[in-house]
PDB file of C-alpha atoms and ligand atoms in Angstrom:
ATOM      1  CA  MET A   1      19.023   6.726  19.548  1.00  0.00           C
ATOM      2  CA  LYS A   2      16.203   8.133  21.638  1.00  0.00           C
ATOM      3  CA  GLU A   3      13.674   5.763  23.079  1.00  0.00           C
ATOM      4  CA  TYR A   4      10.392   6.786  21.445  1.00  0.00           C
ATOM      5  CA  GLY A   5       9.047   7.647  18.023  1.00  0.00           C
ATOM      6  CA  PHE A   6       5.731   8.568  16.467  1.00  0.00           C
ATOM      7  CA  GLY A   7       4.318   7.188  13.256  1.00  0.00           C
ATOM      8  CA  ALA A   8       1.453   8.555  11.185  1.00  0.00           C
ATOM      9  CA  ASP A   9      -0.329   6.859   8.316  1.00  0.00           C
ATOM     10  CA  LEU A  10      -2.243   9.632   6.586  1.00  0.00           C
ATOM     11  CA  GLY A  11      -5.255   8.611   4.530  1.00  0.00           C
ATOM     12  CA  GLY A  12      -8.091  10.501   2.893  1.00  0.00           C
ATOM     13  CA  THR A  13     -10.549   9.691   5.706  1.00  0.00           C
ATOM     14  CA  THR A  14      -8.478   9.124   8.820  1.00  0.00           C
ATOM     15  CA  CYS A  15      -4.938   9.543   9.998  1.00  0.00           C
ATOM     16  CA  LYS A  16      -3.717   6.561  12.019  1.00  0.00           C
ATOM     17  CA  LEU A  17      -1.173   7.446  14.640  1.00  0.00           C
ATOM     18  CA  GLY A  18       1.164   5.285  16.643  1.00  0.00           C
ATOM     19  CA  LEU A  19       3.549   5.725  19.538  1.00  0.00           C
ATOM     20  CA  PHE A  20       6.460   3.319  19.357  1.00  0.00           C
ATOM     21  CA  LYS A  21       9.659   2.347  21.017  1.00  0.00           C
ATOM     22  CA  THR A  22      12.447   2.880  18.526  1.00  0.00           C
ATOM     23  CA  ASP A  23      12.959  -0.895  18.396  1.00  0.00           C
ATOM     24  CA  GLY A  24       9.597  -1.006  16.587  1.00  0.00           C
ATOM     25  CA  THR A  25       7.385  -2.069  19.482  1.00  0.00           C
ATOM     26  CA  LEU A  26       3.969  -0.499  19.135  1.00  0.00           C
ATOM     27  CA  LEU A  27       2.949   1.060  22.446  1.00  0.00           C
ATOM     28  CA  GLU A  28      -0.284   2.691  21.481  1.00  0.00           C
ATOM     29  CA  LYS A  29      -2.283   3.476  18.365  1.00  0.00           C
ATOM     30  CA  TRP A  30      -5.186   5.787  17.754  1.00  0.00           C
ATOM     31  CA  GLU A  31      -6.640   7.777  14.921  1.00  0.00           C
ATOM     32  CA  ILE A  32      -7.945  11.206  14.094  1.00  0.00           C
ATOM     33  CA  PRO A  33     -10.190  12.288  11.223  1.00  0.00           C
ATOM     34  CA  THR A  34      -8.496  13.784   8.175  1.00  0.00           C
ATOM     35  CA  ASP A  35      -9.924  17.239   7.570  1.00  0.00           C
ATOM     36  CA  THR A  36      -9.801  17.653   3.809  1.00  0.00           C
ATOM     37  CA  SER A  37     -11.740  20.941   3.842  1.00  0.00           C
ATOM     38  CA  ASP A  38      -9.951  24.075   2.645  1.00  0.00           C
ATOM     39  CA  ASP A  39      -7.602  21.986   0.422  1.00  0.00           C
ATOM     40  CA  GLY A  40      -6.403  20.049   3.449  1.00  0.00           C
ATOM     41  CA  ALA A  41      -4.999  23.155   5.134  1.00  0.00           C
ATOM     42  CA  ASN A  42      -5.633  21.829   8.670  1.00  0.00           C
ATOM     43  CA  ILE A  43      -4.297  18.302   8.268  1.00  0.00           C
ATOM     44  CA  LEU A  44      -0.755  18.919   9.506  1.00  0.00           C
ATOM     45  CA  LYS A  45      -1.923  21.168  12.341  1.00  0.00           C
ATOM     46  CA  ASP A  46      -4.282  18.431  13.524  1.00  0.00           C
ATOM     47  CA  ILE A  47      -1.505  15.819  13.440  1.00  0.00           C
ATOM     48  CA  ALA A  48       0.871  18.083  15.360  1.00  0.00           C
ATOM     49  CA  ALA A  49      -1.820  18.751  17.975  1.00  0.00           C
ATOM     50  CA  ALA A  50      -2.537  15.019  18.351  1.00  0.00           C
ATOM     51  CA  VAL A  51       1.168  14.243  18.836  1.00  0.00           C
ATOM     52  CA  HIS A  52       1.568  17.064  21.356  1.00  0.00           C
ATOM     53  CA  SER A  53      -1.366  15.941  23.452  1.00  0.00           C
ATOM     54  CA  LYS A  54      -0.051  12.352  23.485  1.00  0.00           C
ATOM     55  CA  MET A  55       3.341  13.628  24.638  1.00  0.00           C
ATOM     56  CA  VAL A  56       1.651  15.530  27.466  1.00  0.00           C
ATOM     57  CA  GLU A  57      -0.446  12.496  28.402  1.00  0.00           C
ATOM     58  CA  LYS A  58       2.627  10.227  28.490  1.00  0.00           C
ATOM     59  CA  SER A  59       4.931  12.863  30.037  1.00  0.00           C
ATOM     60  CA  LEU A  60       7.278  12.659  27.063  1.00  0.00           C
ATOM     61  CA  THR A  61       9.655  15.500  26.313  1.00  0.00           C
ATOM     62  CA  LYS A  62      11.083  16.278  22.886  1.00  0.00           C
ATOM     63  CA  GLU A  63      14.428  15.016  24.138  1.00  0.00           C
ATOM     64  CA  MET A  64      12.936  11.549  24.551  1.00  0.00           C
ATOM     65  CA  VAL A  65      11.462  11.353  21.039  1.00  0.00           C
ATOM     66  CA  GLU A  66      13.510  10.433  17.981  1.00  0.00           C
ATOM     67  CA  GLY A  67      11.022  11.942  15.593  1.00  0.00           C
ATOM     68  CA  LEU A  68       7.823  11.546  13.613  1.00  0.00           C
ATOM     69  CA  GLY A  69       7.554   9.453  10.471  1.00  0.00           C
ATOM     70  CA  ILE A  70       4.596   9.997   8.214  1.00  0.00           C
ATOM     71  CA  GLY A  71       3.296   8.090   5.215  1.00  0.00           C
ATOM     72  CA  VAL A  72       1.400  10.127   2.663  1.00  0.00           C
ATOM     73  CA  PRO A  73      -0.745   8.891  -0.241  1.00  0.00           C
ATOM     74  CA  GLY A  74       1.149  10.592  -3.040  1.00  0.00           C
ATOM     75  CA  PRO A  75       4.614  10.913  -4.564  1.00  0.00           C
ATOM     76  CA  VAL A  76       7.181  12.259  -2.103  1.00  0.00           C
ATOM     77  CA  GLY A  77      10.510  13.773  -3.080  1.00  0.00           C
ATOM     78  CA  LYS A  78      13.715  13.219  -1.128  1.00  0.00           C
ATOM     79  CA  ASP A  79      13.310  16.689   0.363  1.00  0.00           C
ATOM     80  CA  GLY A  80       9.999  15.662   2.002  1.00  0.00           C
ATOM     81  CA  VAL A  81       7.932  17.639  -0.487  1.00  0.00           C
ATOM     82  CA  VAL A  82       4.697  15.944  -1.530  1.00  0.00           C
ATOM     83  CA  ASN A  83       3.841  16.347  -5.180  1.00  0.00           C
ATOM     84  CA  ARG A  84       0.039  16.259  -5.307  1.00  0.00           C
ATOM     85  CA  ALA A  85      -1.969  14.056  -2.977  1.00  0.00           C
ATOM     86  CA  VAL A  86      -5.392  14.162  -4.615  1.00  0.00           C
ATOM     87  CA  ASN A  87      -7.242  12.450  -1.766  1.00  0.00           C
ATOM     88  CA  LEU A  88      -6.066  15.110   0.678  1.00  0.00           C
ATOM     89  CA  GLY A  89      -6.602  18.155  -1.501  1.00  0.00           C
ATOM     90  CA  TRP A  90      -2.889  18.942  -1.556  1.00  0.00           C
ATOM     91  CA  GLY A  91      -0.908  20.292  -4.453  1.00  0.00           C
ATOM     92  CA  VAL A  92       2.834  20.650  -3.968  1.00  0.00           C
ATOM     93  CA  LYS A  93       3.355  20.699  -0.191  1.00  0.00           C
ATOM     94  CA  PRO A  94       6.620  20.784   1.789  1.00  0.00           C
ATOM     95  CA  VAL A  95       5.335  18.381   4.443  1.00  0.00           C
ATOM     96  CA  ALA A  96       8.645  17.654   6.182  1.00  0.00           C
ATOM     97  CA  GLN A  97       9.300  21.336   6.712  1.00  0.00           C
ATOM     98  CA  GLU A  98       5.765  22.421   7.628  1.00  0.00           C
ATOM     99  CA  LEU A  99       5.068  19.535   9.983  1.00  0.00           C
ATOM    100  CA  GLY A 100       8.552  19.808  11.486  1.00  0.00           C
ATOM    101  CA  ASP A 101       7.914  23.468  12.317  1.00  0.00           C
ATOM    102  CA  LEU A 102       4.525  22.651  13.828  1.00  0.00           C
ATOM    103  CA  VAL A 103       5.509  19.652  15.914  1.00  0.00           C
ATOM    104  CA  GLY A 104       9.065  20.625  16.838  1.00  0.00           C
ATOM    105  CA  LEU A 105      10.408  17.131  16.109  1.00  0.00           C
ATOM    106  CA  LYS A 106      12.464  15.666  13.322  1.00  0.00           C
ATOM    107  CA  VAL A 107       9.994  14.665  10.607  1.00  0.00           C
ATOM    108  CA  ARG A 108      10.490  12.132   7.836  1.00  0.00           C
ATOM    109  CA  VAL A 109       7.989  11.807   5.026  1.00  0.00           C
ATOM    110  CA  ALA A 110       7.540   9.013   2.515  1.00  0.00           C
ATOM    111  CA  ASN A 111       4.943   7.556   0.239  1.00  0.00           C
ATOM    112  CA  ASP A 112       2.523   5.364   2.224  1.00  0.00           C
ATOM    113  CA  ALA A 113       3.038   2.264   0.081  1.00  0.00           C
ATOM    114  CA  ASN A 114       6.806   2.623   0.317  1.00  0.00           C
ATOM    115  CA  ILE A 115       6.539   2.832   4.070  1.00  0.00           C
ATOM    116  CA  ALA A 116       4.325  -0.255   4.167  1.00  0.00           C
ATOM    117  CA  ALA A 117       7.032  -2.098   2.242  1.00  0.00           C
ATOM    118  CA  LEU A 118       9.686  -0.989   4.690  1.00  0.00           C
ATOM    119  CA  GLY A 119       7.483  -1.911   7.670  1.00  0.00           C
ATOM    120  CA  GLU A 120       6.850  -5.391   6.313  1.00  0.00           C
ATOM    121  CA  SER A 121      10.534  -5.917   5.619  1.00  0.00           C
ATOM    122  CA  TRP A 122      11.392  -4.760   9.109  1.00  0.00           C
ATOM    123  CA  MET A 123       8.710  -6.326  11.318  1.00  0.00           C
ATOM    124  CA  GLY A 124       6.390  -8.282   9.030  1.00  0.00           C
ATOM    125  CA  SER A 125       6.459 -11.149   6.561  1.00  0.00           C
ATOM    126  CA  GLY A 126       9.464  -9.620   4.797  1.00  0.00           C
ATOM    127  CA  LYS A 127      11.531  -9.950   7.961  1.00  0.00           C
ATOM    128  CA  GLY A 128      14.934 -11.388   7.204  1.00  0.00           C
ATOM    129  CA  PHE A 129      14.909 -10.217   3.586  1.00  0.00           C
ATOM    130  CA  ASP A 130      17.003  -7.244   2.498  1.00  0.00           C
ATOM    131  CA  SER A 131      15.168  -6.658  -0.764  1.00  0.00           C
ATOM    132  CA  VAL A 132      11.403  -6.882  -1.114  1.00  0.00           C
ATOM    133  CA  ILE A 133       8.665  -5.532  -3.286  1.00  0.00           C
ATOM    134  CA  MET A 134       5.337  -4.886  -1.677  1.00  0.00           C
ATOM    135  CA  VAL A 135       2.092  -4.625  -3.579  1.00  0.00           C
ATOM    136  CA  THR A 136      -0.946  -3.282  -1.733  1.00  0.00           C
ATOM    137  CA  LEU A 137      -4.216  -4.363  -3.309  1.00  0.00           C
ATOM    138  CA  GLY A 138      -6.835  -2.009  -1.918  1.00  0.00           C
ATOM    139  CA  THR A 139      -9.211   0.479  -3.493  1.00  0.00           C
ATOM    140  CA  GLY A 140      -6.231   1.219  -5.733  1.00  0.00           C
ATOM    141  CA  ILE A 141      -2.868  -0.532  -5.987  1.00  0.00           C
ATOM    142  CA  GLY A 142       0.114   0.774  -4.097  1.00  0.00           C
ATOM    143  CA  GLY A 143       3.622  -0.474  -4.472  1.00  0.00           C
ATOM    144  CA  GLY A 144       6.881  -0.116  -2.620  1.00  0.00           C
ATOM    145  CA  ILE A 145      10.404  -1.276  -3.311  1.00  0.00           C
ATOM    146  CA  VAL A 146      12.934  -1.898  -0.567  1.00  0.00           C
ATOM    147  CA  ILE A 147      16.474  -2.660  -1.701  1.00  0.00           C
ATOM    148  CA  ASP A 148      19.219  -3.531   0.748  1.00  0.00           C
ATOM    149  CA  GLY A 149      16.958  -2.368   3.549  1.00  0.00           C
ATOM    150  CA  GLN A 150      16.226   1.038   2.056  1.00  0.00           C
ATOM    151  CA  ILE A 151      13.200   2.469   0.282  1.00  0.00           C
ATOM    152  CA  LEU A 152      13.732   3.209  -3.367  1.00  0.00           C
ATOM    153  CA  SER A 153      11.732   6.372  -3.948  1.00  0.00           C
ATOM    154  CA  GLY A 154      13.149   7.404  -7.321  1.00  0.00           C
ATOM    155  CA  ALA A 155      13.924  10.739  -8.929  1.00  0.00           C
ATOM    156  CA  HIS A 156      10.265  11.850  -8.919  1.00  0.00           C
ATOM    157  CA  GLY A 157       9.025   9.896  -5.911  1.00  0.00           C
ATOM    158  CA  ALA A 158       7.286   7.536  -8.318  1.00  0.00           C
ATOM    159  CA  ALA A 159       9.370   4.378  -7.938  1.00  0.00           C
ATOM    160  CA  GLY A 160       7.214   1.383  -7.134  1.00  0.00           C
ATOM    161  CA  GLU A 161       3.977   2.793  -8.576  1.00  0.00           C
ATOM    162  CA  ILE A 162       3.145  -0.705  -9.659  1.00  0.00           C
ATOM    163  CA  GLY A 163      -0.571   0.031 -10.021  1.00  0.00           C
ATOM    164  CA  HIS A 164       0.152   2.212 -13.010  1.00  0.00           C
ATOM    165  CA  LEU A 165       2.048  -0.296 -15.097  1.00  0.00           C
ATOM    166  CA  THR A 166       0.172  -0.646 -18.364  1.00  0.00           C
ATOM    167  CA  VAL A 167      -1.214  -4.166 -18.707  1.00  0.00           C
ATOM    168  CA  ASN A 168      -3.817  -3.642 -21.459  1.00  0.00           C
ATOM    169  CA  GLU A 169      -3.168  -1.151 -24.225  1.00  0.00           C
ATOM    170  CA  GLN A 170      -6.660  -1.771 -25.634  1.00  0.00           C
ATOM    171  CA  GLU A 171      -8.444  -0.484 -22.514  1.00  0.00           C
ATOM    172  CA  LEU A 172     -11.022   2.228 -23.286  1.00  0.00           C
ATOM    173  CA  GLU A 173     -11.834   3.363 -19.749  1.00  0.00           C
ATOM    174  CA  ALA A 174      -9.405   5.803 -18.128  1.00  0.00           C
ATOM    175  CA  CYS A 175      -7.497   4.991 -14.946  1.00  0.00           C
ATOM    176  CA  GLY A 176      -7.503   7.524 -12.082  1.00  0.00           C
ATOM    177  CA  CYS A 177      -4.102   8.673 -13.349  1.00  0.00           C
ATOM    178  CA  GLY A 178      -5.636   9.628 -16.707  1.00  0.00           C
ATOM    179  CA  ARG A 179      -3.965   6.870 -18.702  1.00  0.00           C
ATOM    180  CA  PHE A 180      -5.529   3.659 -20.006  1.00  0.00           C
ATOM    181  CA  GLY A 181      -5.073   0.004 -19.095  1.00  0.00           C
ATOM    182  CA  CYS A 182      -3.215   0.326 -15.785  1.00  0.00           C
ATOM    183  CA  LEU A 183      -2.895  -2.755 -13.538  1.00  0.00           C
ATOM    184  CA  GLU A 184      -4.957  -0.900 -10.919  1.00  0.00           C
ATOM    185  CA  GLN A 185      -7.952  -1.050 -13.277  1.00  0.00           C
ATOM    186  CA  TYR A 186      -7.888  -4.876 -13.043  1.00  0.00           C
ATOM    187  CA  ALA A 187      -6.286  -6.131  -9.875  1.00  0.00           C
ATOM    188  CA  SER A 188      -7.321  -3.578  -7.225  1.00  0.00           C
ATOM    189  CA  ALA A 189     -10.485  -4.300  -5.213  1.00  0.00           C
ATOM    190  CA  THR A 190     -12.452  -1.965  -7.471  1.00  0.00           C
ATOM    191  CA  GLY A 191     -10.729  -3.352 -10.559  1.00  0.00           C
ATOM    192  CA  ILE A 192     -11.610  -6.951  -9.676  1.00  0.00           C
ATOM    193  CA  ALA A 193     -15.267  -5.987  -9.166  1.00  0.00           C
ATOM    194  CA  ARG A 194     -15.250  -4.081 -12.459  1.00  0.00           C
ATOM    195  CA  TYR A 195     -13.755  -7.059 -14.268  1.00  0.00           C
ATOM    196  CA  ALA A 196     -16.392  -9.362 -12.782  1.00  0.00           C
ATOM    197  CA  ARG A 197     -19.226  -7.069 -13.875  1.00  0.00           C
ATOM    198  CA  LYS A 198     -17.874  -7.080 -17.425  1.00  0.00           C
ATOM    199  CA  THR A 199     -17.414 -10.840 -17.445  1.00  0.00           C
ATOM    200  CA  LEU A 200     -20.971 -11.386 -16.214  1.00  0.00           C
ATOM    201  CA  ALA A 201     -22.378  -8.955 -18.782  1.00  0.00           C
ATOM    202  CA  ASN A 202     -20.604 -10.749 -21.638  1.00  0.00           C
ATOM    203  CA  ASN A 203     -21.684 -14.198 -20.583  1.00  0.00           C
ATOM    204  CA  GLU A 204     -24.966 -15.968 -19.821  1.00  0.00           C
ATOM    205  CA  GLU A 205     -23.539 -18.801 -17.796  1.00  0.00           C
ATOM    206  CA  PRO A 206     -25.146 -19.242 -14.383  1.00  0.00           C
ATOM    207  CA  SER A 207     -23.049 -17.940 -11.514  1.00  0.00           C
ATOM    208  CA  ARG A 208     -23.677 -17.261  -7.850  1.00  0.00           C
ATOM    209  CA  LEU A 209     -22.286 -13.798  -8.533  1.00  0.00           C
ATOM    210  CA  ARG A 210     -25.543 -13.031 -10.343  1.00  0.00           C
ATOM    211  CA  GLU A 211     -27.338 -13.189  -6.964  1.00  0.00           C
ATOM    212  CA  ILE A 212     -25.579  -9.946  -6.049  1.00  0.00           C
ATOM    213  CA  ALA A 213     -26.568  -6.645  -7.658  1.00  0.00           C
ATOM    214  CA  PRO A 214     -23.724  -5.762 -10.073  1.00  0.00           C
ATOM    215  CA  GLU A 215     -23.089  -2.367  -8.504  1.00  0.00           C
ATOM    216  CA  GLU A 216     -22.788  -3.981  -5.068  1.00  0.00           C
ATOM    217  CA  LEU A 217     -20.342  -6.675  -6.114  1.00  0.00           C
ATOM    218  CA  THR A 218     -17.079  -6.540  -4.149  1.00  0.00           C
ATOM    219  CA  ALA A 219     -13.737  -8.270  -4.554  1.00  0.00           C
ATOM    220  CA  LYS A 220     -14.476 -10.170  -1.347  1.00  0.00           C
ATOM    221  CA  ASP A 221     -17.717 -11.558  -2.839  1.00  0.00           C
ATOM    222  CA  ILE A 222     -15.804 -12.744  -5.880  1.00  0.00           C
ATOM    223  CA  PHE A 223     -13.152 -14.569  -3.866  1.00  0.00           C
ATOM    224  CA  ASP A 224     -15.757 -16.023  -1.498  1.00  0.00           C
ATOM    225  CA  VAL A 225     -17.813 -17.384  -4.385  1.00  0.00           C
ATOM    226  CA  ALA A 226     -14.692 -18.615  -6.176  1.00  0.00           C
ATOM    227  CA  LYS A 227     -13.737 -20.621  -3.087  1.00  0.00           C
ATOM    228  CA  GLU A 228     -17.117 -22.391  -3.359  1.00  0.00           C
ATOM    229  CA  GLY A 229     -16.130 -23.520  -6.836  1.00  0.00           C
ATOM    230  CA  ASP A 230     -18.116 -21.059  -8.965  1.00  0.00           C
ATOM    231  CA  ARG A 231     -16.638 -21.199 -12.478  1.00  0.00           C
ATOM    232  CA  ILE A 232     -17.167 -17.554 -13.477  1.00  0.00           C
ATOM    233  CA  ALA A 233     -15.770 -16.270 -10.183  1.00  0.00           C
ATOM    234  CA  ASN A 234     -12.726 -18.492 -10.648  1.00  0.00           C
ATOM    235  CA  GLU A 235     -12.270 -17.220 -14.183  1.00  0.00           C
ATOM    236  CA  VAL A 236     -12.282 -13.647 -12.879  1.00  0.00           C
ATOM    237  CA  VAL A 237      -9.769 -14.494 -10.150  1.00  0.00           C
ATOM    238  CA  GLU A 238      -7.507 -16.305 -12.624  1.00  0.00           C
ATOM    239  CA  ASN A 239      -7.562 -13.531 -15.198  1.00  0.00           C
ATOM    240  CA  VAL A 240      -6.910 -10.611 -12.859  1.00  0.00           C
ATOM    241  CA  CYS A 241      -4.231 -12.566 -11.009  1.00  0.00           C
ATOM    242  CA  ARG A 242      -2.539 -13.460 -14.297  1.00  0.00           C
ATOM    243  CA  LEU A 243      -2.291  -9.747 -15.120  1.00  0.00           C
ATOM    244  CA  LEU A 244      -0.843  -9.106 -11.673  1.00  0.00           C
ATOM    245  CA  ALA A 245       1.576 -12.026 -12.032  1.00  0.00           C
ATOM    246  CA  SER A 246       2.701 -10.732 -15.408  1.00  0.00           C
ATOM    247  CA  ALA A 247       3.403  -7.298 -13.928  1.00  0.00           C
ATOM    248  CA  LEU A 248       5.312  -8.909 -11.035  1.00  0.00           C
ATOM    249  CA  ALA A 249       7.392 -11.029 -13.399  1.00  0.00           C
ATOM    250  CA  LYS A 250       8.455  -7.876 -15.247  1.00  0.00           C
ATOM    251  CA  ILE A 251       9.257  -6.008 -12.055  1.00  0.00           C
ATOM    252  CA  CYS A 252      11.257  -8.939 -10.712  1.00  0.00           C
ATOM    253  CA  VAL A 253      13.501  -9.105 -13.748  1.00  0.00           C
ATOM    254  CA  VAL A 254      14.377  -5.437 -13.182  1.00  0.00           C
ATOM    255  CA  VAL A 255      14.603  -5.319  -9.388  1.00  0.00           C
ATOM    256  CA  ASP A 256      15.238  -9.003  -8.535  1.00  0.00           C
ATOM    257  CA  PRO A 257      13.941  -8.929  -4.935  1.00  0.00           C
ATOM    258  CA  GLU A 258      14.090 -11.866  -2.550  1.00  0.00           C
ATOM    259  CA  ALA A 259      10.366 -11.698  -1.981  1.00  0.00           C
ATOM    260  CA  VAL A 260       7.186 -10.069  -3.198  1.00  0.00           C
ATOM    261  CA  LEU A 261       4.687  -9.286  -0.438  1.00  0.00           C
ATOM    262  CA  ILE A 262       1.011  -8.972  -1.217  1.00  0.00           C
ATOM    263  CA  GLY A 263      -0.961  -6.774   1.172  1.00  0.00           C
ATOM    264  CA  GLY A 264      -4.067  -4.590   1.279  1.00  0.00           C
ATOM    265  CA  GLY A 265      -7.708  -5.573   1.755  1.00  0.00           C
ATOM    266  CA  VAL A 266      -7.755  -7.981  -1.208  1.00  0.00           C
ATOM    267  CA  SER A 267      -4.946 -10.033   0.355  1.00  0.00           C
ATOM    268  CA  LYS A 268      -7.405 -11.179   3.033  1.00  0.00           C
ATOM    269  CA  ALA A 269      -8.638 -13.633   0.377  1.00  0.00           C
ATOM    270  CA  GLY A 270      -5.556 -15.620   1.412  1.00  0.00           C
ATOM    271  CA  GLN A 271      -4.320 -18.815  -0.208  1.00  0.00           C
ATOM    272  CA  ILE A 272      -6.635 -18.715  -3.229  1.00  0.00           C
ATOM    273  CA  LEU A 273      -5.150 -15.346  -4.201  1.00  0.00           C
ATOM    274  CA  LEU A 274      -1.603 -16.503  -3.631  1.00  0.00           C
ATOM    275  CA  ASP A 275      -2.119 -19.687  -5.670  1.00  0.00           C
ATOM    276  CA  ALA A 276      -3.651 -17.706  -8.534  1.00  0.00           C
ATOM    277  CA  ILE A 277      -0.587 -15.432  -8.625  1.00  0.00           C
ATOM    278  CA  VAL A 278       2.230 -17.925  -8.022  1.00  0.00           C
ATOM    279  CA  GLU A 279       1.440 -20.371 -10.804  1.00  0.00           C
ATOM    280  CA  PRO A 280       1.340 -17.902 -13.713  1.00  0.00           C
ATOM    281  CA  PHE A 281       4.229 -15.973 -12.150  1.00  0.00           C
ATOM    282  CA  GLN A 282       6.471 -19.018 -12.302  1.00  0.00           C
ATOM    283  CA  GLY A 283       5.460 -19.562 -15.900  1.00  0.00           C
ATOM    284  CA  MET A 284       6.317 -16.006 -16.904  1.00  0.00           C
ATOM    285  CA  ALA A 285       9.292 -15.124 -14.727  1.00  0.00           C
ATOM    286  CA  PHE A 286      12.834 -14.987 -16.065  1.00  0.00           C
ATOM    287  CA  HIS A 287      14.512 -18.280 -15.115  1.00  0.00           C
ATOM    288  CA  ALA A 288      16.749 -16.749 -12.446  1.00  0.00           C
ATOM    289  CA  CYS A 289      13.740 -15.078 -10.762  1.00  0.00           C
ATOM    290  CA  LYS A 290      11.372 -18.056 -10.761  1.00  0.00           C
ATOM    291  CA  ASP A 291      12.003 -18.883  -7.131  1.00  0.00           C
ATOM    292  CA  THR A 292      11.248 -15.370  -5.873  1.00  0.00           C
ATOM    293  CA  LYS A 293       9.020 -15.877  -2.862  1.00  0.00           C
ATOM    294  CA  ILE A 294       5.494 -14.516  -3.111  1.00  0.00           C
ATOM    295  CA  LEU A 295       4.017 -14.070   0.346  1.00  0.00           C
ATOM    296  CA  LEU A 296       1.061 -12.458   2.029  1.00  0.00           C
ATOM    297  CA  ALA A 297       1.939  -9.362   4.052  1.00  0.00           C
ATOM    298  CA  SER A 298       1.425  -9.833   7.760  1.00  0.00           C
ATOM    299  CA  LEU A 299       1.111  -6.437   9.443  1.00  0.00           C
ATOM    300  CA  GLY A 300      -2.234  -5.429   7.957  1.00  0.00           C
ATOM    301  CA  ASN A 301      -3.088  -1.836   8.647  1.00  0.00           C
ATOM    302  CA  ASP A 302      -0.212  -1.376  11.060  1.00  0.00           C
ATOM    303  CA  ALA A 303       2.486  -1.778   8.422  1.00  0.00           C
ATOM    304  CA  GLY A 304       2.618   1.895   7.569  1.00  0.00           C
ATOM    305  CA  ASP A 305       2.781   3.039  11.170  1.00  0.00           C
ATOM    306  CA  ARG A 306       5.580   0.715  12.059  1.00  0.00           C
ATOM    307  CA  LYS A 307       7.682   1.582   9.170  1.00  0.00           C
ATOM    308  CA  SER A 308       7.213   5.287   9.718  1.00  0.00           C
ATOM    309  CA  THR A 309       9.107   5.008  12.935  1.00  0.00           C
ATOM    310  CA  ARG A 310      11.976   3.350  11.210  1.00  0.00           C
ATOM    311  CA  GLN A 311      12.148   6.248   8.802  1.00  0.00           C
ATOM    312  CA  ASN A 312      13.118   8.392  11.707  1.00  0.00           C
ATOM    313  CA  SER A 313      16.439   6.705  11.786  1.00  0.00           C
ATOM    314  CA  SER A 314      17.046   7.881   8.244  1.00  0.00           C
ATOM    315  CA  HIS A 315      16.469   4.696   6.342  1.00  0.00           C
ATOM    316  CA  ILE A 316      15.004   6.479   3.365  1.00  0.00           C
ATOM    317  CA  ARG A 317      17.235   6.519   0.371  1.00  0.00           C
TER     318      ARG A 317
HETATM  319 ZN1   ZN B 401      -3.063   4.557 -13.913  1.00  0.00          ZN
END
């Protein structure tokens, strides 16, 4: 194996880039803006240019670089074709081929949440486990499944889309995916804030959450206030975490991983979040899955970058 690799974690606002040793050591990270104008036509060109200038700066030749791994926020087929990434303006885009032509390196593409799962299982809190599920609680909910050390991407690139499991068939508001009652509508950062606004509107009980304008309420506020003992905030935390735990119990009986890793911005709430998930999970899980470890992810925003590099050594199923 060659000594260096590049990783890219492509988001709707910025693209985080990393230069790594192929053992996973991060040497340098930086980011460039994501240019979503013109249906995202410049995104891959910009990434290729950024990688080229880093290679010049570090005197790296193509012979020294194993390849470039990139995580993309959308379903990715085995052929490296992205099937609609709404936040980037892309429709169906053959990213592996186009970026490979531009950068002149071997390119591997995968869904960003899947790559985060692989990164965590390689270098993060999933280290030592062969099979993990990762759930990323951010603006939305991402999910990734790693089995026997390999990403499970599925026939349509949709495996692990945990955020779109239906958890409430009575929901009247539509999810971003167009369906109703998805987990993402409850347990993502935006979902938790939405749930809190509804709870406050249907209830006259005093709560410190009422000191914050409803439209400014964030998931962080809710966890912070819950930690101070506020009853309404704790009710919100319990209810959204029970929905998440129920979804995890169902996934675990199908996939049976060694561990479930919880990442994304919401996971910064820490122990209170973990406690609110673990207890109902153990009550709902199939008896053989009750001891599945539920852990906080440990790589934060670097998870995607790290795991991209590993993709270069063809770990994607
Ligand atoms: Zn949905």
